[in-house]
Amino acid sequence: AQTVTQSQPEMSVQEAETVTLSCTYDTSENNYYLFWYKQPPSRQMILVIRQEAYKQQNATENRFSVNFQKAAKSFSLKISDSQLGDTAMYFCALLTGKLIFGQGTTLQVKP
Amino acid sequence: DTEVTQTPKHLVMGMTNKKSLKCEQHMGHRAMYWYKQKAKKPPELMFVYSYEKLSINESVPSRFSPECPNSSLLNLHLHALQPEDSALYLCASSQGSRGREKLFFGSGTQLSVL
């Protein structure tokens, strides 16, 4: 069975600081993809970053980067220079044919 | 055009009503999805269409009936719903359904069943 676990239901960070959201997963597949999606209060699901399991290099998108530890099945998201617009619920997701989401982490960026 | 468009944005219906949710994309994607999301919870997969054929049905009750008239359009027909079916219904699409493509999501239909 495939599972995704986000152990931090809520987090907060001061504007301009750095925050890391944790995610662990479990799968028996060798070829899979991992994602972080952001869902702001508008409830639009927005893709933040994507990592292909066979690539060792960590994905980066502007202020967003991941720490992908394949052996440990860990996939954390680092947000640098946090902005008020980063306030949202963040979902880690595993794709192996079906997209499976973690329970989500609510991030509040404080001014 | 990189959008998935869902209509209506909000829907209120009684338990005896029949209504439909609509989803449209013009990115040439061949896989389309319906997800159900309760507040503060992750989306739960309901149905997957691949090349206009239903490929996954996650044991969804028959009061939800999906339809894919063509490669750009996906409908979800609703009939005799229960109050616990109130949720955000998200549509998504991807280039294929082989488990390698990223999903693009619509902004959802917020459904309230009275």
Short mmCIF file of C-alpha atoms in Angstrom, two decimals:
data_model
loop_
_atom_site.label_atom_id
_atom_site.label_comp_id
_atom_site.label_asym_id
_atom_site.label_seq_id
_atom_site.Cartn_x
_atom_site.Cartn_y
_atom_site.Cartn_z
CA ALA A 1 0.00 0.00 0.00
CA GLN A 2 1.08 3.54 -0.74
CA THR A 3 0.95 6.08 2.09
CA VAL A 4 1.95 9.70 2.58
CA THR A 5 2.44 11.16 6.06
CA GLN A 6 2.69 14.80 7.03
CA SER A 7 3.34 14.98 10.76
CA GLN A 8 2.90 18.75 11.20
CA PRO A 9 -0.79 19.74 11.08
CA GLU A 10 0.01 23.44 11.58
CA MET A 11 3.07 25.65 11.31
CA SER A 12 3.79 29.35 11.39
CA VAL A 13 6.72 31.47 10.23
CA GLN A 14 7.61 35.14 10.24
CA GLU A 15 7.65 36.94 6.94
CA ALA A 16 11.07 36.75 5.21
CA GLU A 17 12.17 33.73 7.27
CA THR A 18 12.69 30.15 6.16
CA VAL A 19 10.41 27.22 7.01
CA THR A 20 10.59 23.49 6.29
CA LEU A 21 7.56 21.24 5.92
CA SER A 22 8.07 17.51 6.47
CA CYS A 23 6.72 14.58 4.48
CA THR A 24 7.43 10.87 4.54
CA TYR A 25 6.00 8.29 2.22
CA ASP A 26 5.91 4.59 1.60
CA THR A 27 5.73 2.72 -1.68
CA SER A 28 7.08 -0.49 -3.14
CA GLU A 29 7.38 1.08 -6.60
CA ASN A 30 10.78 2.08 -7.98
CA ASN A 31 9.44 4.63 -10.42
CA TYR A 32 7.28 7.33 -8.89
CA TYR A 33 6.85 11.05 -8.61
CA LEU A 34 6.49 13.31 -5.61
CA PHE A 35 4.77 16.67 -5.48
CA TRP A 36 4.03 19.53 -3.17
CA TYR A 37 0.71 21.24 -3.81
CA LYS A 38 -0.42 24.49 -2.22
CA GLN A 39 -4.08 25.24 -1.49
CA PRO A 40 -4.70 28.84 -0.41
CA PRO A 41 -8.05 30.01 1.06
CA SER A 42 -9.40 30.25 -2.51
CA ARG A 43 -9.09 26.41 -2.49
CA GLN A 44 -7.38 26.34 -5.89
CA MET A 45 -4.89 23.46 -5.84
CA ILE A 46 -1.59 24.84 -7.14
CA LEU A 47 1.46 22.75 -8.02
CA VAL A 48 4.50 24.08 -6.15
CA ILE A 49 7.23 21.61 -7.06
CA ARG A 50 7.74 18.17 -8.58
CA GLN A 51 10.45 15.54 -8.01
CA GLU A 52 11.08 12.44 -10.11
CA ALA A 53 12.24 9.54 -7.94
CA TYR A 54 15.00 8.45 -10.32
CA LYS A 55 16.64 11.89 -10.19
CA GLN A 56 19.07 12.37 -7.34
CA GLN A 57 19.23 16.13 -7.72
CA ASN A 58 16.77 17.99 -5.51
CA ALA A 59 14.16 20.03 -7.38
CA THR A 60 14.11 23.81 -6.98
CA GLU A 61 11.56 26.41 -8.04
CA ASN A 62 12.55 29.95 -7.08
CA ARG A 63 12.04 30.20 -3.28
CA PHE A 64 10.87 26.60 -3.01
CA SER A 65 13.22 23.64 -2.78
CA VAL A 66 12.99 20.06 -1.65
CA ASN A 67 15.22 17.70 0.30
CA PHE A 68 14.58 14.31 -1.28
CA GLN A 69 16.03 11.38 0.66
CA LYS A 70 15.01 8.31 -1.31
CA ALA A 71 16.41 5.70 1.06
CA ALA A 72 14.68 7.31 4.01
CA LYS A 73 11.53 7.94 1.94
CA SER A 74 11.52 11.54 2.99
CA PHE A 75 10.50 14.55 0.91
CA SER A 76 10.57 17.87 2.78
CA LEU A 77 9.75 21.30 1.35
CA LYS A 78 11.82 24.37 2.21
CA ILE A 79 10.32 27.81 1.66
CA SER A 80 12.86 30.62 1.76
CA ASP A 81 12.09 34.31 2.25
CA SER A 82 8.48 33.48 3.24
CA GLN A 83 5.82 35.84 1.93
CA LEU A 84 2.30 36.55 3.17
CA GLY A 85 0.98 34.96 -0.03
CA ASP A 86 2.55 31.67 1.00
CA THR A 87 -0.14 31.29 3.66
CA ALA A 88 -1.98 28.13 2.61
CA MET A 89 -2.49 24.45 3.24
CA TYR A 90 0.37 22.43 1.76
CA PHE A 91 -0.12 18.84 0.61
CA CYS A 92 2.62 16.37 -0.11
CA ALA A 93 1.56 13.86 -2.77
CA LEU A 94 2.85 10.60 -4.24
CA LEU A 95 2.07 9.57 -7.81
CA THR A 96 2.34 5.90 -8.79
CA GLY A 97 -0.61 5.72 -11.16
CA LYS A 98 -2.89 7.32 -8.61
CA LEU A 99 -2.14 10.58 -6.87
CA ILE A 100 -2.21 10.05 -3.10
CA PHE A 101 -2.15 13.03 -0.76
CA GLY A 102 -0.87 13.46 2.78
CA GLN A 103 -3.13 15.00 5.41
CA GLY A 104 -1.74 18.48 4.81
CA THR A 105 0.09 21.15 6.78
CA THR A 106 -1.51 24.53 7.35
CA LEU A 107 1.14 27.22 7.07
CA GLN A 108 0.56 30.71 8.43
CA VAL A 109 3.01 33.43 7.42
CA LYS A 110 2.97 36.26 9.96
CA PRO A 111 3.83 39.88 9.15
CA ASP B 1 -4.36 27.74 -22.25
CA THR B 2 -3.26 25.91 -19.10
CA GLU B 3 -6.56 26.03 -17.29
CA VAL B 4 -9.05 23.54 -16.04
CA THR B 5 -12.42 25.27 -15.81
CA GLN B 6 -15.15 24.08 -13.49
CA THR B 7 -18.75 25.25 -13.36
CA PRO B 8 -20.63 26.15 -11.32
CA LYS B 9 -18.36 27.50 -8.57
CA HIS B 10 -21.06 27.03 -5.95
CA LEU B 11 -24.10 24.75 -5.90
CA VAL B 12 -26.84 24.26 -3.34
CA MET B 13 -29.22 21.38 -3.89
CA GLY B 14 -31.86 19.42 -2.07
CA MET B 15 -31.69 15.69 -1.53
CA THR B 16 -34.24 15.02 -4.28
CA ASN B 17 -32.65 17.27 -6.91
CA LYS B 18 -30.68 16.25 -9.98
CA LYS B 19 -27.75 18.46 -10.91
CA SER B 20 -24.51 18.23 -12.87
CA LEU B 21 -20.98 19.53 -12.39
CA LYS B 22 -18.97 20.41 -15.46
CA CYS B 23 -15.23 20.41 -16.11
CA GLU B 24 -13.44 21.52 -19.26
CA GLN B 25 -9.82 21.64 -20.41
CA HIS B 26 -8.26 22.54 -23.74
CA MET B 27 -4.68 21.40 -23.10
CA GLY B 28 -5.08 18.19 -25.10
CA HIS B 29 -4.90 16.13 -21.93
CA ARG B 30 -6.20 12.58 -22.24
CA ALA B 31 -6.78 11.81 -18.57
CA MET B 32 -9.35 13.55 -16.38
CA TYR B 33 -10.16 13.08 -12.71
CA TRP B 34 -12.82 13.83 -10.11
CA TYR B 35 -11.77 14.38 -6.49
CA LYS B 36 -13.88 15.08 -3.41
CA GLN B 37 -12.45 17.25 -0.65
CA LYS B 38 -13.87 17.92 2.77
CA ALA B 39 -12.72 21.01 4.68
CA LYS B 40 -9.21 20.73 6.14
CA LYS B 41 -8.78 17.26 4.58
CA PRO B 42 -6.85 16.05 1.53
CA PRO B 43 -8.63 15.41 -1.78
CA GLU B 44 -9.94 11.88 -2.24
CA LEU B 45 -9.94 10.32 -5.68
CA MET B 46 -13.39 9.38 -7.04
CA PHE B 47 -13.01 8.62 -10.75
CA VAL B 48 -10.37 8.57 -13.48
CA TYR B 49 -11.09 8.75 -17.20
CA SER B 50 -8.36 7.80 -19.62
CA TYR B 51 -8.93 8.39 -23.33
CA GLU B 52 -12.62 8.99 -22.57
CA LYS B 53 -13.04 5.63 -20.88
CA LEU B 54 -13.63 5.14 -17.17
CA SER B 55 -10.47 3.51 -15.85
CA ILE B 56 -10.81 3.94 -12.08
CA ASN B 57 -13.90 4.06 -9.89
CA GLU B 58 -12.95 4.25 -6.23
CA SER B 59 -16.12 2.50 -5.02
CA VAL B 60 -18.12 5.70 -5.27
CA PRO B 61 -21.88 5.44 -4.53
CA SER B 62 -24.11 5.27 -7.61
CA ARG B 63 -25.72 8.61 -6.76
CA PHE B 64 -22.57 10.04 -8.38
CA SER B 65 -22.45 9.30 -12.10
CA PRO B 66 -19.48 10.48 -14.19
CA GLU B 67 -19.58 11.09 -17.92
CA CYS B 68 -16.87 11.98 -20.42
CA PRO B 69 -18.60 13.12 -23.66
CA ASN B 70 -15.30 14.03 -25.35
CA SER B 71 -11.63 14.47 -24.58
CA SER B 72 -12.10 18.04 -23.33
CA LEU B 73 -15.16 17.64 -21.18
CA LEU B 74 -15.96 15.79 -17.96
CA ASN B 75 -19.28 15.84 -16.16
CA LEU B 76 -20.39 14.58 -12.76
CA HIS B 77 -24.13 13.93 -12.52
CA LEU B 78 -25.61 14.12 -9.05
CA HIS B 79 -28.88 12.54 -7.91
CA ALA B 80 -30.42 11.86 -4.50
CA LEU B 81 -27.40 13.12 -2.63
CA GLN B 82 -27.03 13.09 1.14
CA PRO B 83 -25.96 16.00 3.39
CA GLU B 84 -22.64 14.23 4.00
CA ASP B 85 -21.89 14.62 0.29
CA SER B 86 -21.43 18.34 0.87
CA ALA B 87 -17.82 19.07 -0.10
CA LEU B 88 -15.54 20.73 -2.61
CA TYR B 89 -15.46 18.74 -5.85
CA LEU B 90 -12.23 19.15 -7.77
CA CYS B 91 -11.60 18.24 -11.36
CA ALA B 92 -8.09 17.64 -12.67
CA SER B 93 -6.44 16.65 -15.93
CA SER B 94 -3.09 15.28 -17.05
CA GLN B 95 -1.46 14.40 -20.36
CA GLY B 96 -1.87 10.69 -19.69
CA SER B 97 -2.74 8.38 -16.84
CA ARG B 98 0.39 6.27 -16.77
CA GLY B 99 1.45 7.66 -13.42
CA ARG B 100 4.13 10.03 -14.63
CA GLU B 101 2.33 13.22 -15.49
CA LYS B 102 1.53 16.10 -13.19
CA LEU B 103 -2.08 16.96 -12.57
CA PHE B 104 -3.61 20.36 -13.25
CA PHE B 105 -6.54 21.18 -10.99
CA GLY B 106 -9.60 23.34 -11.49
CA SER B 107 -10.78 25.71 -8.77
CA GLY B 108 -13.57 23.37 -7.73
CA THR B 109 -17.31 23.38 -7.17
CA GLN B 110 -18.39 23.93 -3.57
CA LEU B 111 -21.46 21.73 -3.13
CA SER B 112 -23.96 22.03 -0.30
CA VAL B 113 -26.68 19.39 0.07
CA LEU B 114 -29.64 20.44 2.23
#
